[in-house]
Coordinates of C-alpha atoms in Angstrom, one line a residue:
M58 CA 5.1 36.6 -28.8
T59 CA 3.5 38.0 -31.8
R60 CA -0.1 36.0 -31.6
R61 CA -0.8 34.4 -34.8
K62 CA -4.3 34.3 -36.2
L63 CA -6.5 30.5 -36.0
P64 CA -9.0 30.3 -38.4
D65 CA -12.6 30.5 -37.1
D66 CA -13.5 26.8 -38.6
Y67 CA -10.7 26.0 -36.3
Q68 CA -11.5 28.1 -32.5
K69 CA -15.2 26.6 -33.3
T70 CA -14.3 22.7 -33.5
I71 CA -12.4 23.4 -30.5
R72 CA -14.9 24.7 -29.2
A73 CA -18.2 22.5 -29.8
L74 CA -15.7 19.9 -28.5
S75 CA -14.7 22.0 -25.7
D76 CA -18.2 22.3 -24.6
R77 CA -19.1 19.0 -25.4
I78 CA -16.7 17.6 -22.7
V79 CA -18.3 20.1 -20.4
Q80 CA -22.6 18.1 -21.3
A81 CA -21.1 15.1 -20.9
Q82 CA -19.7 15.4 -16.7
T83 CA -22.6 18.0 -15.8
P84 CA -24.6 14.8 -13.7
I85 CA -21.5 13.6 -12.9
R86 CA -20.6 14.7 -9.0
V87 CA -18.7 12.5 -7.1
L88 CA -18.6 13.6 -4.1
D89 CA -22.6 13.4 -3.7
A90 CA -22.3 9.8 -5.1
V91 CA -19.7 8.9 -2.6
K92 CA -20.8 10.2 0.9
W93 CA -23.1 9.0 3.6
D94 CA -26.3 10.2 4.4
D95 CA -27.0 10.6 8.0
S96 CA -29.2 7.5 9.5
V97 CA -25.3 6.1 8.6
R98 CA -24.2 8.6 11.3
Q99 CA -26.8 8.0 13.2
G100 CA -26.8 4.7 13.8
F101 CA -23.1 4.8 14.3
L102 CA -23.4 7.4 17.2
K103 CA -26.5 5.2 18.8
H104 CA -23.8 2.8 18.9
K105 CA -21.8 4.7 21.0
G106 CA -18.1 4.5 18.2
K107 CA -18.7 0.9 19.0
A108 CA -20.1 -0.8 15.8
M109 CA -18.8 -0.6 12.3
P110 CA -21.5 1.9 10.1
A111 CA -23.8 -0.1 8.5
V112 CA -22.2 0.7 4.6
D113 CA -21.9 -2.3 2.8
R114 CA -22.4 -2.7 -1.1
G115 CA -26.4 -2.9 -0.5
Y116 CA -26.5 0.8 0.6
Y117 CA -24.7 2.1 -2.2
D118 CA -26.8 0.2 -4.7
S119 CA -29.4 1.0 -2.6
R120 CA -28.5 5.3 -4.0
P121 CA -28.2 4.8 -7.8
L122 CA -26.2 6.8 -9.6
A123 CA -27.9 10.2 -11.3
F124 CA -27.0 8.8 -15.0
D125 CA -26.6 5.7 -17.2
S126 CA -22.8 4.8 -16.0
A127 CA -22.8 2.1 -20.1
E128 CA -24.2 5.5 -22.4
K129 CA -21.6 8.4 -19.7
K130 CA -18.6 6.7 -20.5
L131 CA -19.1 5.9 -24.2
E132 CA -20.3 9.7 -24.7
F133 CA -17.4 10.1 -23.4
Q134 CA -15.7 7.3 -26.2
N135 CA -17.1 9.4 -28.6
I136 CA -15.9 12.9 -28.2
E137 CA -12.3 11.4 -27.4
R138 CA -13.1 9.5 -30.7
D139 CA -14.0 12.8 -32.0
I140 CA -11.1 15.2 -31.3
T141 CA -9.0 12.8 -32.7
R142 CA -10.7 12.8 -36.5
H143 CA -10.5 16.4 -36.2
L144 CA -7.9 17.6 -34.6
G145 CA -5.8 14.7 -34.4
Q146 CA -3.6 12.9 -32.8
F147 CA -0.8 15.6 -31.6
N148 CA -3.2 18.8 -31.8
P149 CA -2.4 20.1 -28.3
V150 CA -5.8 21.5 -27.3
G151 CA -6.5 17.9 -28.2
Q152 CA -4.1 16.6 -26.1
I153 CA -5.7 17.9 -23.0
M154 CA -9.5 16.9 -24.0
R155 CA -8.9 13.8 -24.9
R156 CA -7.4 13.1 -22.0
M157 CA -10.4 14.4 -19.4
C158 CA -12.3 12.0 -21.4
K159 CA -10.2 9.5 -20.1
E160 CA -10.5 10.7 -16.4
Y161 CA -14.4 11.5 -16.3
R162 CA -14.1 7.1 -18.1
M163 CA -12.3 6.3 -15.1
V164 CA -14.4 8.4 -12.2
I165 CA -17.4 6.8 -14.0
R166 CA -15.6 3.2 -13.5
M167 CA -14.7 4.0 -9.9
L168 CA -18.3 5.1 -8.4
E169 CA -19.6 1.8 -10.4
A170 CA -17.7 0.0 -7.5
R171 CA -18.5 2.3 -5.0
G172 CA -18.5 -0.7 -1.6
T173 CA -15.6 -2.8 -3.9
A174 CA -12.1 -3.6 -3.5
D175 CA -12.0 -1.9 -7.0
F176 CA -13.8 1.9 -5.2
G177 CA -10.0 2.6 -3.8
L178 CA -7.7 1.2 -6.9
I179 CA -9.5 3.4 -8.9
S180 CA -9.3 6.0 -6.5
Q181 CA -5.5 6.1 -6.2
E182 CA -5.1 5.6 -10.0
L183 CA -7.0 9.1 -9.3
Y184 CA -5.5 10.2 -6.6
G185 CA -3.0 9.0 -5.6
A186 CA -2.3 7.2 -2.8
A187 CA -0.1 8.5 0.9
S188 CA 3.0 5.5 -0.4
D189 CA 4.0 8.3 -3.7
A190 CA 6.9 9.8 -3.5
F191 CA 7.4 13.2 -4.4
H192 CA 10.6 12.2 -6.9
A193 CA 12.7 9.6 -6.9
G194 CA 14.6 8.9 -3.4
D195 CA 12.9 11.8 -1.7
P196 CA 9.7 11.6 1.9
T197 CA 6.5 10.3 1.1
L198 CA 2.7 12.1 1.1
A199 CA 3.2 9.7 4.6
D200 CA 6.4 10.8 5.6
L201 CA 5.4 14.1 5.0
G202 CA 2.5 13.8 6.7
L203 CA 4.0 12.5 10.2
M204 CA 7.1 15.1 9.7
L205 CA 4.1 18.0 10.3
S206 CA 2.6 16.4 13.1
D207 CA 6.0 16.0 15.4
Y208 CA 6.7 19.6 14.1
L209 CA 3.4 20.9 14.5
N210 CA 3.3 18.7 18.2
N211 CA 6.4 20.6 19.3
I212 CA 3.8 23.8 19.6
A213 CA 0.9 21.8 20.5
H214 CA 0.7 23.5 23.8
R215 CA 1.6 26.5 23.9
G216 CA -0.9 29.1 25.3
D217 CA 0.1 31.0 22.7
L218 CA -1.1 29.4 19.4
K219 CA -4.8 28.5 21.3
D220 CA -7.3 29.0 18.7
E221 CA -9.4 32.2 19.4
A222 CA -13.0 31.4 20.1
K223 CA -15.7 30.8 17.6
S224 CA -17.4 33.3 18.2
L225 CA -19.4 34.2 15.2
T226 CA -22.1 32.9 13.6
A227 CA -22.9 30.8 10.1
K228 CA -25.1 34.5 9.7
D229 CA -21.8 36.3 10.7
A230 CA -19.9 34.6 8.1
V231 CA -22.1 35.0 5.2
S232 CA -22.2 39.0 6.2
L233 CA -17.5 38.9 6.1
L234 CA -17.5 36.4 3.7
Q235 CA -19.6 38.4 1.3
S236 CA -18.2 42.4 2.0
R237 CA -15.1 41.0 1.1
L238 CA -15.5 38.4 -2.1
A239 CA -17.4 41.4 -3.5
E240 CA -14.5 44.0 -2.7
V241 CA -12.6 41.8 -5.6
F242 CA -14.5 40.3 -8.1
G243 CA -17.7 42.8 -7.8
D244 CA -21.0 42.7 -5.6
D245 CA -22.4 40.6 -7.5
T246 CA -19.9 38.2 -9.2
I247 CA -20.1 35.8 -6.1
R248 CA -23.3 34.7 -3.7
V249 CA -22.6 34.3 -0.2
F250 CA -25.7 32.2 1.8
E251 CA -25.9 30.2 4.6
S252 CA -26.9 25.9 4.2
D253 CA -28.3 23.1 6.0
G254 CA -27.2 20.7 3.1
I255 CA -23.2 20.6 3.4
V256 CA -21.3 18.4 6.1
A257 CA -18.6 20.7 6.1
D258 CA -18.1 24.1 7.2
A259 CA -18.9 25.3 3.9
A260 CA -18.4 24.4 0.4
A261 CA -17.6 26.4 -3.0
G262 CA -19.4 25.9 -6.0
A263 CA -19.0 28.1 -9.5
D264 CA -20.1 31.2 -8.6
Y265 CA -21.3 31.0 -4.7
I266 CA -20.2 29.8 -1.1
K267 CA -22.5 27.7 0.6
V268 CA -22.3 28.1 5.0
R269 CA -23.3 25.4 7.4
A270 CA -25.9 26.6 9.5
D271 CA -25.7 25.7 12.1
A272 CA -20.9 26.3 12.0
M273 CA -19.3 28.8 14.4
F274 CA -16.4 30.3 12.8
N275 CA -13.2 32.9 14.6
E276 CA -11.4 35.9 12.0
R277 CA -9.3 33.3 11.4
D278 CA -11.6 30.5 9.9
V279 CA -13.3 33.3 7.9
R280 CA -10.1 34.6 6.5
A281 CA -8.7 31.0 5.3
L282 CA -12.4 30.4 3.6
E283 CA -12.1 34.0 1.8
V284 CA -8.2 32.7 -0.5
H285 CA -9.5 29.2 -0.2
E286 CA -13.2 28.7 -1.0
G287 CA -14.2 32.5 -2.9
L288 CA -9.7 33.7 -3.8
V289 CA -9.2 30.3 -5.4
H290 CA -11.9 27.4 -6.0
V291 CA -14.7 30.4 -7.2
G292 CA -11.9 32.3 -8.6
T293 CA -11.2 30.0 -10.6
T294 CA -14.4 28.7 -11.9
L295 CA -15.1 32.3 -13.6
N296 CA -11.9 31.9 -15.3
G297 CA -12.2 29.0 -17.3
Q298 CA -16.0 30.0 -17.9
N299 CA -14.6 33.6 -18.7
Q300 CA -12.8 31.1 -21.5
P301 CA -14.6 31.8 -24.9
I302 CA -13.2 29.1 -26.5
C303 CA -11.9 26.6 -23.8
T304 CA -14.7 26.2 -22.2
F305 CA -13.4 22.6 -20.2
L306 CA -11.3 24.8 -18.4
S307 CA -14.3 26.0 -16.1
K308 CA -15.0 22.0 -15.7
G309 CA -12.1 20.5 -13.4
P310 CA -11.5 16.8 -13.5
P311 CA -9.4 14.6 -11.1
S312 CA -6.4 15.8 -12.2
S313 CA -7.0 19.2 -11.4
T314 CA -7.7 18.5 -7.9
V315 CA -4.5 18.8 -6.7
T316 CA -3.4 22.3 -8.4
Q317 CA -7.0 23.6 -6.5
E318 CA -6.3 22.1 -3.4
G319 CA -2.4 23.1 -3.4
L320 CA -3.2 26.0 -4.8
A321 CA -5.8 27.0 -2.0
I322 CA -3.1 25.9 0.9
L323 CA -0.2 28.2 -0.9
M324 CA -3.2 31.0 -0.8
E325 CA -4.1 30.3 3.1
V326 CA 0.1 30.7 4.0
I327 CA 1.5 33.2 1.6
A328 CA -2.0 35.6 3.0
F329 CA -1.4 34.4 6.7
A330 CA -4.1 33.1 7.0
S331 CA -3.9 29.0 7.9
Y332 CA -3.0 28.4 11.7
P333 CA -1.5 25.4 13.4
T334 CA -4.8 24.1 14.1
R335 CA -5.9 23.8 10.0
L336 CA -2.7 22.6 9.5
R337 CA -2.9 19.6 11.6
K338 CA -6.1 19.2 10.0
L339 CA -4.5 18.2 6.8
T340 CA -1.8 16.0 8.0
N341 CA -4.2 14.0 10.0
R342 CA -6.0 13.4 6.9
T343 CA -3.3 12.2 5.1
R344 CA -2.4 10.0 7.8
A345 CA -5.5 8.5 8.3
I346 CA -5.3 7.8 4.7
H347 CA -2.3 6.1 4.8
M348 CA -3.5 3.9 7.7
A349 CA -6.5 2.9 5.6
E350 CA -4.1 2.1 3.3
E351 CA -1.6 -0.4 5.1
G352 CA -4.9 -2.5 6.7
A353 CA -6.8 -0.2 8.9
D354 CA -10.4 -0.5 9.7
F355 CA -13.5 2.3 10.0
L356 CA -13.1 2.1 13.8
E357 CA -9.7 2.2 14.6
V358 CA -9.0 5.9 12.2
Y359 CA -12.1 7.1 14.4
H360 CA -9.5 6.3 17.5
F361 CA -7.1 7.7 16.0
Y362 CA -9.0 10.9 15.4
R363 CA -10.0 10.9 19.3
E364 CA -6.7 10.0 20.5
Q365 CA -5.6 13.3 18.5
G366 CA -8.3 15.2 20.9
Y367 CA -12.0 15.1 18.8
D368 CA -15.1 14.7 19.5
M369 CA -17.0 11.6 19.1
E370 CA -19.5 13.5 15.7
E371 CA -15.7 14.8 14.3
S372 CA -14.1 11.6 15.0
Y373 CA -16.9 10.7 12.9
G374 CA -16.4 12.8 10.2
S375 CA -13.2 12.3 9.7
A376 CA -13.3 8.5 9.7
S377 CA -16.0 8.9 7.2
R378 CA -14.1 11.3 4.8
V379 CA -11.5 8.4 4.7
F380 CA -14.0 5.4 4.0
R381 CA -16.8 7.4 2.2
G382 CA -16.9 5.0 -1.7
S383 CA -15.9 2.4 -0.3
L384 CA -16.0 -0.5 2.8
P385 CA -16.1 0.4 6.8
N386 CA -12.6 -2.3 6.3
G387 CA -12.1 -1.1 2.9
L388 CA -8.9 1.0 1.0
P389 CA -9.4 4.5 1.6
F390 CA -11.2 7.4 -1.0
T391 CA -7.6 8.9 -1.5
K392 CA -9.2 12.6 -2.8
D393 CA -8.1 14.1 0.7
L394 CA -4.3 13.7 -0.5
S395 CA -4.5 16.8 -2.3
Y396 CA -4.5 19.8 0.0
L397 CA -0.3 18.0 1.3
K398 CA 0.7 16.7 -1.9
G399 CA -0.5 19.4 -3.9
F400 CA 1.4 22.6 -1.9
I401 CA 4.6 21.0 -2.3
L402 CA 3.8 20.3 -6.3
I403 CA 2.6 24.0 -6.8
Y404 CA 5.5 25.0 -4.3
N405 CA 7.5 23.9 -6.2
Y406 CA 7.1 24.8 -9.9
I407 CA 6.6 28.2 -8.7
Q408 CA 10.3 28.4 -7.5
L409 CA 11.2 26.1 -10.6
A410 CA 9.2 29.2 -12.8
V411 CA 11.3 32.3 -11.1
R412 CA 14.8 30.3 -10.8
K413 CA 13.9 30.1 -14.7
G414 CA 12.7 33.3 -15.6
K415 CA 9.0 32.1 -16.2
L416 CA 7.2 34.4 -14.4
E417 CA 4.4 35.1 -17.0
Q418 CA 3.8 30.7 -17.1
I419 CA 2.6 31.3 -12.6
P420 CA -1.0 33.4 -12.8
L421 CA -1.8 30.8 -15.6
L422 CA -2.5 28.5 -12.7
F423 CA -5.4 30.6 -12.3
C424 CA -7.0 30.6 -15.6
G425 CA -9.4 27.6 -14.7
K426 CA -9.1 23.8 -13.4
T427 CA -5.4 23.7 -15.0
T428 CA -3.6 20.8 -14.4
L429 CA 0.7 21.1 -13.3
E430 CA 1.3 19.3 -16.4
D431 CA -1.1 21.0 -19.1
T432 CA 0.9 24.9 -18.2
R433 CA 3.7 24.9 -21.0
T434 CA 0.3 24.2 -23.5
L435 CA -1.5 26.6 -21.7
R436 CA 1.1 29.5 -22.4
Q437 CA 0.8 29.0 -26.2
L438 CA -3.3 28.5 -25.9
V439 CA -3.1 32.0 -24.7
D440 CA -0.1 32.9 -27.3
E441 CA -2.9 31.1 -29.8
G442 CA -5.8 32.8 -28.3
L443 CA -7.8 30.2 -28.1
V444 CA -7.0 30.5 -24.2
V445 CA -7.2 33.8 -22.2
P446 CA -5.4 35.0 -19.2
P447 CA -7.2 35.5 -15.9
K448 CA -9.5 38.3 -15.5
Y449 CA -9.4 37.7 -11.6
L450 CA -6.8 36.4 -9.7
P451 CA -5.4 37.2 -6.0
P452 CA -3.6 39.8 -4.9
Q453 CA -0.5 38.0 -3.9
F454 CA -0.9 37.1 -7.7
R455 CA -1.2 40.5 -9.6
D456 CA 1.8 42.0 -8.7
L457 CA 4.2 38.8 -9.2
N458 CA 7.1 41.5 -7.5
A459 CA 6.5 39.9 -3.3
L460 CA 6.9 36.0 -4.8
S461 CA 9.5 36.6 -6.5
A462 CA 11.1 37.5 -3.6
W463 CA 10.0 35.4 -1.6
M464 CA 10.6 32.3 -3.2
C465 CA 14.7 33.8 -4.5
F466 CA 14.7 33.5 -1.4
S467 CA 13.8 30.2 -0.6
N468 CA 15.9 28.5 -3.5
F469 CA 18.8 29.6 -1.7
L470 CA 17.6 28.0 1.4
N471 CA 16.4 25.0 0.0
H472 CA 20.9 24.7 -0.6
L473 CA 21.5 24.4 2.8
S474 CA 21.9 21.7 5.9
L475 CA 19.4 21.7 8.3
D476 CA 21.2 19.7 10.2
R477 CA 23.9 21.9 10.1
I478 CA 22.0 24.9 11.2
E479 CA 21.2 23.3 14.0
A480 CA 23.8 22.1 15.1
D481 CA 25.1 25.4 14.8
Y482 CA 22.0 27.4 16.8
A483 CA 22.6 24.7 19.1
N484 CA 24.0 27.1 21.8
I485 CA 21.6 30.1 21.5
L486 CA 18.2 28.1 20.6

């Protein structure tokens, strides 16, 4: 398609409005605002997991937000009004930016509601619920979690699928990740370093990956971090920062979380970096959130993890992810549904793109913190020169030959009946 020249003042207007969104969201740090500090963990373990964590509305009141919520909501509302004033109601890039402003206002309302029932309800609006179906009549996310758990249980006791020993220290993991990511991004683009201030084994930032200093890893763990945190999360951030006009693509509102985590899990799968223990962690998160949506409290979710074979500290950490921002007997924080939900949605999208011959749409998922519903608009924005194609792409998405072949077979296999296959293979398997 021929790229048409857009007026310079139009591009400058979009860039200015985009920059305002990026600037406005800077102090909003959702995970920092909802996490429970180490004193809660220590108190829970001191009572041997028999008493609820000491978290109530007052706990959150004692940890004020890093911004004035009323002023911040007004700031986003003013940006949204200016987008309409300068770009009109139906301008494609304006529609994306207005939706981002609405989402950020909803995020602020969710954070204002920490420790109340409204927190969980707004979380479901932003990230979805475990009872959501993918399409009318299809299984729900909760059904998917149970189905995958059944599959994993069938292979759980195989000795040849046990995880390798975690013999790599955080220092070893940092060295391996730094050298591998340098091959993709260049020597000085991404920093990898140890950190004492994170709960997860690793966390990605704009141009860095932090590795928990006291964590231990095996080779498979490092490979998963390489593709998940490095090639996807940091890669899409850098691609967003590389946008000359639509700078908002460097920042991700909640709607982009599903796309981000879906891409990350898909990359783990197609790069052969995932493994049953990793998949069980994701399915357990979905099941735990569904339990909390159905009325289970913190102790019940904690014991669910204990029954899955996790120790006290691991079980506490996993259960606290479900209830962070909420109360120990409240509705869950549903962000962790994004992993499985995103994987299914992204996989189906790529399948459909291959079926319809629209391969050029697939790499656009990496041009920044995108959402699936914006991909058609992004194609238009690329054609107009408002968005540049992604600079950094994982090898599996840089050359679409193998991915297309995989999806062609997958499209065909979707039409086969697994029940009939199981009956036909009964005598040979």
